[in-house]
Amino acid sequence: MQEFFQELGFSSNIFAFVILPLLIFLARVADVSIGTMRVILVMQGKKGLAPLLGFFESLIWLLAIGQIFKHIDNPVSYISYATGYAFGTYIGIIVEEKMAIGRVVVRVITALPANNLIDYLEQKNHRYSNIDATGNDGKVNIIFTVVKRNVLKELIPKIQEYNPKAFFTIEGVKKVSDEDASYKENKGILIGKMLDIRSK
């Protein structure tokens, strides 16, 4: 690699202290970003995409570590390697958040009536369960719903709007039994079948 850049007119010092550290940094950003996404996909049970990402992660890592060993006396490469690792982790999290892959379970605990929030969930065809419970301050409602992650940016403001003092938690879901099902569509199909049976 060094010979290639020297043929392009770069001196050995520029290669050792500028080009090589930059390449190592970019390689680490790439493979750690991919690795971060791979781990998240594994936790969500994405069997198809996770191994493919693992292949490219390993390949890029081997290229980067190979250059480190070839220039083991270059301390700038070590700094680039570590910096690329840190930056790649951050980039991987940002990319995964933008992709918003998978589903999450949202739990809302509120002492105030949650009729508006429940109406909103029904309008958006989100399945939910509403449970009466007792908290530290008395009676509360606990609302469970499972939604796609890209829905959170709309759902959370609605929770805060309808029940400003509500306590809510969000957790990842590895698998949903009927992931593509729509509550109201299935409900409509079921009612339609019941009417057909009664008419017969």
PDB file of C-alpha atoms in Angstrom:
ATOM      1  CA  MET A   1       0.000   0.000   0.000  1.00  0.00           C
ATOM      2  CA  GLN A   2       2.817   2.383   0.864  1.00  0.00           C
ATOM      3  CA  GLU A   3       4.386   1.865  -2.559  1.00  0.00           C
ATOM      4  CA  PHE A   4       1.083   2.716  -4.236  1.00  0.00           C
ATOM      5  CA  PHE A   5       0.874   6.092  -2.505  1.00  0.00           C
ATOM      6  CA  GLN A   6       4.527   6.810  -3.132  1.00  0.00           C
ATOM      7  CA  GLU A   7       3.912   6.282  -6.836  1.00  0.00           C
ATOM      8  CA  LEU A   8       1.167   8.914  -6.543  1.00  0.00           C
ATOM      9  CA  GLY A   9       3.750  11.382  -5.250  1.00  0.00           C
ATOM     10  CA  PHE A  10       3.250  11.137  -1.472  1.00  0.00           C
ATOM     11  CA  SER A  11       6.353  10.944   0.662  1.00  0.00           C
ATOM     12  CA  SER A  12       6.881   8.179   3.215  1.00  0.00           C
ATOM     13  CA  ASN A  13       6.350  10.637   6.096  1.00  0.00           C
ATOM     14  CA  ILE A  14       3.005  11.828   4.717  1.00  0.00           C
ATOM     15  CA  PHE A  15       1.924   8.234   4.273  1.00  0.00           C
ATOM     16  CA  ALA A  16       3.028   7.187   7.761  1.00  0.00           C
ATOM     17  CA  PHE A  17       1.603  10.122   9.707  1.00  0.00           C
ATOM     18  CA  VAL A  18      -1.372  11.249   7.589  1.00  0.00           C
ATOM     19  CA  ILE A  19      -2.633   8.734   5.026  1.00  0.00           C
ATOM     20  CA  LEU A  20      -2.144   5.509   7.004  1.00  0.00           C
ATOM     21  CA  PRO A  21      -3.736   6.817  10.245  1.00  0.00           C
ATOM     22  CA  LEU A  22      -6.653   8.212   8.225  1.00  0.00           C
ATOM     23  CA  LEU A  23      -7.231   4.887   6.471  1.00  0.00           C
ATOM     24  CA  ILE A  24      -7.067   2.998   9.770  1.00  0.00           C
ATOM     25  CA  PHE A  25      -9.475   5.481  11.346  1.00  0.00           C
ATOM     26  CA  LEU A  26     -11.993   5.121   8.502  1.00  0.00           C
ATOM     27  CA  ALA A  27     -11.691   1.324   8.538  1.00  0.00           C
ATOM     28  CA  ARG A  28     -12.379   1.202  12.276  1.00  0.00           C
ATOM     29  CA  VAL A  29     -15.316   3.582  11.936  1.00  0.00           C
ATOM     30  CA  ALA A  30     -16.751   1.306   9.251  1.00  0.00           C
ATOM     31  CA  ASP A  31     -16.255  -2.040  10.968  1.00  0.00           C
ATOM     32  CA  VAL A  32     -17.307  -0.888  14.453  1.00  0.00           C
ATOM     33  CA  SER A  33     -20.414   0.819  13.038  1.00  0.00           C
ATOM     34  CA  ILE A  34     -21.307  -2.395  11.272  1.00  0.00           C
ATOM     35  CA  GLY A  35     -20.536  -4.368  14.433  1.00  0.00           C
ATOM     36  CA  THR A  36     -22.786  -2.184  16.569  1.00  0.00           C
ATOM     37  CA  MET A  37     -25.653  -2.653  14.144  1.00  0.00           C
ATOM     38  CA  ARG A  38     -24.964  -6.393  13.950  1.00  0.00           C
ATOM     39  CA  VAL A  39     -25.229  -6.808  17.724  1.00  0.00           C
ATOM     40  CA  ILE A  40     -28.531  -4.916  17.789  1.00  0.00           C
ATOM     41  CA  LEU A  41     -29.885  -7.033  14.916  1.00  0.00           C
ATOM     42  CA  VAL A  42     -28.819 -10.233  16.713  1.00  0.00           C
ATOM     43  CA  MET A  43     -30.713  -9.116  19.822  1.00  0.00           C
ATOM     44  CA  GLN A  44     -33.788  -8.564  17.644  1.00  0.00           C
ATOM     45  CA  GLY A  45     -33.501 -11.983  16.000  1.00  0.00           C
ATOM     46  CA  LYS A  46     -32.689 -10.751  12.473  1.00  0.00           C
ATOM     47  CA  LYS A  47     -31.072 -13.984  11.252  1.00  0.00           C
ATOM     48  CA  GLY A  48     -30.630 -12.954   7.628  1.00  0.00           C
ATOM     49  CA  LEU A  49     -28.906  -9.585   7.877  1.00  0.00           C
ATOM     50  CA  ALA A  50     -26.780 -10.070  11.012  1.00  0.00           C
ATOM     51  CA  PRO A  51     -24.419 -12.750   9.552  1.00  0.00           C
ATOM     52  CA  LEU A  52     -23.896 -10.687   6.396  1.00  0.00           C
ATOM     53  CA  LEU A  53     -22.893  -7.665   8.454  1.00  0.00           C
ATOM     54  CA  GLY A  54     -20.607  -9.914  10.490  1.00  0.00           C
ATOM     55  CA  PHE A  55     -18.764 -10.945   7.319  1.00  0.00           C
ATOM     56  CA  PHE A  56     -17.991  -7.375   6.278  1.00  0.00           C
ATOM     57  CA  GLU A  57     -17.172  -6.404   9.870  1.00  0.00           C
ATOM     58  CA  SER A  58     -14.516  -9.127  10.114  1.00  0.00           C
ATOM     59  CA  LEU A  59     -13.113  -8.398   6.665  1.00  0.00           C
ATOM     60  CA  ILE A  60     -12.640  -4.684   7.321  1.00  0.00           C
ATOM     61  CA  TRP A  61     -11.167  -5.392  10.765  1.00  0.00           C
ATOM     62  CA  LEU A  62      -8.576  -7.745   9.264  1.00  0.00           C
ATOM     63  CA  LEU A  63      -7.531  -5.092   6.764  1.00  0.00           C
ATOM     64  CA  ALA A  64      -7.162  -2.494   9.506  1.00  0.00           C
ATOM     65  CA  ILE A  65      -5.269  -4.698  11.964  1.00  0.00           C
ATOM     66  CA  GLY A  66      -3.021  -5.903   9.135  1.00  0.00           C
ATOM     67  CA  GLN A  67      -1.857  -2.341   8.503  1.00  0.00           C
ATOM     68  CA  ILE A  68      -1.275  -1.864  12.242  1.00  0.00           C
ATOM     69  CA  PHE A  69       1.075  -4.863  12.350  1.00  0.00           C
ATOM     70  CA  LYS A  70       2.884  -3.747   9.206  1.00  0.00           C
ATOM     71  CA  HIS A  71       3.575  -0.369  10.816  1.00  0.00           C
ATOM     72  CA  ILE A  72       3.751  -1.434  14.440  1.00  0.00           C
ATOM     73  CA  ASP A  73       6.340   1.231  15.262  1.00  0.00           C
ATOM     74  CA  ASN A  74       3.943   4.055  14.287  1.00  0.00           C
ATOM     75  CA  PRO A  75       2.209   5.388  17.441  1.00  0.00           C
ATOM     76  CA  VAL A  76      -0.147   7.605  15.404  1.00  0.00           C
ATOM     77  CA  SER A  77      -1.770   4.453  14.017  1.00  0.00           C
ATOM     78  CA  TYR A  78      -2.672   3.342  17.542  1.00  0.00           C
ATOM     79  CA  ILE A  79      -4.417   6.632  18.240  1.00  0.00           C
ATOM     80  CA  SER A  80      -6.284   6.413  14.932  1.00  0.00           C
ATOM     81  CA  TYR A  81      -7.317   2.841  15.719  1.00  0.00           C
ATOM     82  CA  ALA A  82      -8.735   3.730  19.136  1.00  0.00           C
ATOM     83  CA  THR A  83     -10.373   6.941  17.906  1.00  0.00           C
ATOM     84  CA  GLY A  84     -11.993   5.089  15.018  1.00  0.00           C
ATOM     85  CA  TYR A  85     -13.364   2.501  17.447  1.00  0.00           C
ATOM     86  CA  ALA A  86     -14.970   5.167  19.650  1.00  0.00           C
ATOM     87  CA  PHE A  87     -16.360   7.152  16.732  1.00  0.00           C
ATOM     88  CA  GLY A  88     -17.599   4.002  14.990  1.00  0.00           C
ATOM     89  CA  THR A  89     -19.591   2.988  18.063  1.00  0.00           C
ATOM     90  CA  TYR A  90     -21.302   6.375  18.087  1.00  0.00           C
ATOM     91  CA  ILE A  91     -22.002   6.282  14.346  1.00  0.00           C
ATOM     92  CA  GLY A  92     -23.409   2.751  14.587  1.00  0.00           C
ATOM     93  CA  ILE A  93     -25.879   3.781  17.283  1.00  0.00           C
ATOM     94  CA  ILE A  94     -26.976   6.850  15.290  1.00  0.00           C
ATOM     95  CA  VAL A  95     -27.480   4.816  12.099  1.00  0.00           C
ATOM     96  CA  GLU A  96     -29.432   2.116  13.946  1.00  0.00           C
ATOM     97  CA  GLU A  97     -31.673   4.754  15.548  1.00  0.00           C
ATOM     98  CA  LYS A  98     -32.361   6.290  12.130  1.00  0.00           C
ATOM     99  CA  MET A  99     -33.219   2.889  10.671  1.00  0.00           C
ATOM    100  CA  ALA A 100     -35.524   2.197  13.665  1.00  0.00           C
ATOM    101  CA  ILE A 101     -35.528  -1.563  13.106  1.00  0.00           C
ATOM    102  CA  GLY A 102     -37.792  -3.816  15.139  1.00  0.00           C
ATOM    103  CA  ARG A 103     -40.541  -3.317  17.676  1.00  0.00           C
ATOM    104  CA  VAL A 104     -40.748  -2.155  21.272  1.00  0.00           C
ATOM    105  CA  VAL A 105     -43.159  -2.566  24.147  1.00  0.00           C
ATOM    106  CA  VAL A 106     -44.323   0.687  25.735  1.00  0.00           C
ATOM    107  CA  ARG A 107     -45.687   0.703  29.291  1.00  0.00           C
ATOM    108  CA  VAL A 108     -47.528   3.768  30.478  1.00  0.00           C
ATOM    109  CA  ILE A 109     -48.472   4.201  34.141  1.00  0.00           C
ATOM    110  CA  THR A 110     -50.798   7.082  34.885  1.00  0.00           C
ATOM    111  CA  ALA A 111     -53.011   8.139  37.777  1.00  0.00           C
ATOM    112  CA  LEU A 112     -55.116  10.334  35.493  1.00  0.00           C
ATOM    113  CA  PRO A 113     -57.773   8.984  33.095  1.00  0.00           C
ATOM    114  CA  ALA A 114     -56.145   7.699  29.897  1.00  0.00           C
ATOM    115  CA  ASN A 115     -59.196   7.858  27.634  1.00  0.00           C
ATOM    116  CA  ASN A 116     -57.569  10.236  25.145  1.00  0.00           C
ATOM    117  CA  LEU A 117     -54.456   8.089  24.895  1.00  0.00           C
ATOM    118  CA  ILE A 118     -56.525   4.940  24.421  1.00  0.00           C
ATOM    119  CA  ASP A 119     -58.597   6.647  21.716  1.00  0.00           C
ATOM    120  CA  TYR A 120     -55.352   7.640  19.979  1.00  0.00           C
ATOM    121  CA  LEU A 121     -54.037   4.050  20.096  1.00  0.00           C
ATOM    122  CA  GLU A 122     -57.286   2.778  18.603  1.00  0.00           C
ATOM    123  CA  GLN A 123     -57.226   5.396  15.841  1.00  0.00           C
ATOM    124  CA  LYS A 124     -53.695   4.304  14.917  1.00  0.00           C
ATOM    125  CA  ASN A 125     -54.636   0.588  15.009  1.00  0.00           C
ATOM    126  CA  HIS A 126     -52.161  -0.111  17.824  1.00  0.00           C
ATOM    127  CA  ARG A 127     -53.004  -3.084  19.988  1.00  0.00           C
ATOM    128  CA  TYR A 128     -53.063  -2.269  23.674  1.00  0.00           C
ATOM    129  CA  SER A 129     -54.019  -3.608  27.086  1.00  0.00           C
ATOM    130  CA  ASN A 130     -55.352  -1.387  29.874  1.00  0.00           C
ATOM    131  CA  ILE A 131     -54.961  -2.694  33.423  1.00  0.00           C
ATOM    132  CA  ASP A 132     -56.246  -1.223  36.674  1.00  0.00           C
ATOM    133  CA  ALA A 133     -53.547  -1.343  39.343  1.00  0.00           C
ATOM    134  CA  THR A 134     -52.465   0.209  42.629  1.00  0.00           C
ATOM    135  CA  GLY A 135     -49.350   2.366  42.979  1.00  0.00           C
ATOM    136  CA  ASN A 136     -47.687   4.312  45.767  1.00  0.00           C
ATOM    137  CA  ASP A 137     -50.235   7.115  45.437  1.00  0.00           C
ATOM    138  CA  GLY A 138     -53.344   4.993  44.906  1.00  0.00           C
ATOM    139  CA  LYS A 139     -55.185   3.730  41.844  1.00  0.00           C
ATOM    140  CA  VAL A 140     -53.386   3.886  38.478  1.00  0.00           C
ATOM    141  CA  ASN A 141     -53.888   2.679  34.912  1.00  0.00           C
ATOM    142  CA  ILE A 142     -51.193   0.629  33.208  1.00  0.00           C
ATOM    143  CA  ILE A 143     -51.328   0.631  29.424  1.00  0.00           C
ATOM    144  CA  PHE A 144     -49.255  -1.829  27.393  1.00  0.00           C
ATOM    145  CA  THR A 145     -48.734  -1.528  23.656  1.00  0.00           C
ATOM    146  CA  VAL A 146     -46.281  -3.018  21.150  1.00  0.00           C
ATOM    147  CA  VAL A 147     -45.345  -0.740  18.245  1.00  0.00           C
ATOM    148  CA  LYS A 148     -42.688  -0.388  15.592  1.00  0.00           C
ATOM    149  CA  ARG A 149     -39.741   1.709  16.732  1.00  0.00           C
ATOM    150  CA  ASN A 150     -40.320   4.363  14.083  1.00  0.00           C
ATOM    151  CA  VAL A 151     -43.715   5.024  15.706  1.00  0.00           C
ATOM    152  CA  LEU A 152     -42.084   6.205  18.963  1.00  0.00           C
ATOM    153  CA  LYS A 153     -41.290   9.682  17.643  1.00  0.00           C
ATOM    154  CA  GLU A 154     -45.048  10.230  17.269  1.00  0.00           C
ATOM    155  CA  LEU A 155     -46.299   8.167  20.210  1.00  0.00           C
ATOM    156  CA  ILE A 156     -44.126   9.649  22.976  1.00  0.00           C
ATOM    157  CA  PRO A 157     -45.273  13.258  22.373  1.00  0.00           C
ATOM    158  CA  LYS A 158     -48.882  12.024  22.473  1.00  0.00           C
ATOM    159  CA  ILE A 159     -48.299  10.314  25.825  1.00  0.00           C
ATOM    160  CA  GLN A 160     -46.791  13.526  27.186  1.00  0.00           C
ATOM    161  CA  GLU A 161     -49.639  15.572  25.739  1.00  0.00           C
ATOM    162  CA  TYR A 162     -52.539  13.461  27.044  1.00  0.00           C
ATOM    163  CA  ASN A 163     -50.950  12.400  30.344  1.00  0.00           C
ATOM    164  CA  PRO A 164     -48.111  14.825  31.161  1.00  0.00           C
ATOM    165  CA  LYS A 165     -47.291  13.227  34.529  1.00  0.00           C
ATOM    166  CA  ALA A 166     -47.399   9.660  33.262  1.00  0.00           C
ATOM    167  CA  PHE A 167     -44.456   7.338  33.909  1.00  0.00           C
ATOM    168  CA  PHE A 168     -43.541   5.249  30.879  1.00  0.00           C
ATOM    169  CA  THR A 169     -40.895   2.703  29.943  1.00  0.00           C
ATOM    170  CA  ILE A 170     -39.760   1.380  26.569  1.00  0.00           C
ATOM    171  CA  GLU A 171     -38.111  -1.995  25.983  1.00  0.00           C
ATOM    172  CA  GLY A 172     -37.020  -3.862  22.882  1.00  0.00           C
ATOM    173  CA  VAL A 173     -38.993  -6.873  21.656  1.00  0.00           C
ATOM    174  CA  LYS A 174     -37.138  -9.769  20.030  1.00  0.00           C
ATOM    175  CA  LYS A 175     -40.159 -11.440  18.421  1.00  0.00           C
ATOM    176  CA  VAL A 176     -43.865 -10.739  17.942  1.00  0.00           C
ATOM    177  CA  SER A 177     -46.230 -13.650  17.334  1.00  0.00           C
ATOM    178  CA  ASP A 178     -48.224 -11.910  14.559  1.00  0.00           C
ATOM    179  CA  GLU A 179     -45.889  -9.108  13.540  1.00  0.00           C
ATOM    180  CA  ASP A 180     -47.815  -8.010  10.453  1.00  0.00           C
ATOM    181  CA  ALA A 181     -51.260  -8.199  12.008  1.00  0.00           C
ATOM    182  CA  SER A 182     -53.438  -5.122  12.369  1.00  0.00           C
ATOM    183  CA  TYR A 183     -55.827  -5.134  15.301  1.00  0.00           C
ATOM    184  CA  LYS A 184     -58.745  -3.442  13.576  1.00  0.00           C
ATOM    185  CA  GLU A 185     -58.262  -5.328  10.300  1.00  0.00           C
ATOM    186  CA  ASN A 186     -58.342  -8.688  12.104  1.00  0.00           C
ATOM    187  CA  LYS A 187     -61.247  -7.513  14.230  1.00  0.00           C
ATOM    188  CA  GLY A 188     -63.175  -6.544  11.088  1.00  0.00           C
ATOM    189  CA  ILE A 189     -62.428  -9.884   9.419  1.00  0.00           C
ATOM    190  CA  LEU A 190     -63.562 -11.774  12.514  1.00  0.00           C
ATOM    191  CA  ILE A 191     -66.832  -9.812  12.768  1.00  0.00           C
ATOM    192  CA  GLY A 192     -67.443 -10.337   9.048  1.00  0.00           C
ATOM    193  CA  LYS A 193     -67.018 -14.108   9.410  1.00  0.00           C
ATOM    194  CA  MET A 194     -69.378 -14.169  12.388  1.00  0.00           C
ATOM    195  CA  LEU A 195     -72.032 -12.302  10.405  1.00  0.00           C
ATOM    196  CA  ASP A 196     -71.627 -14.741   7.500  1.00  0.00           C
ATOM    197  CA  ILE A 197     -72.097 -17.677   9.872  1.00  0.00           C
ATOM    198  CA  ARG A 198     -75.199 -16.128  11.427  1.00  0.00           C
ATOM    199  CA  SER A 199     -76.720 -15.359   8.004  1.00  0.00           C
ATOM    200  CA  LYS A 200     -76.327 -18.993   7.052  1.00  0.00           C
TER     201      LYS A 200
END
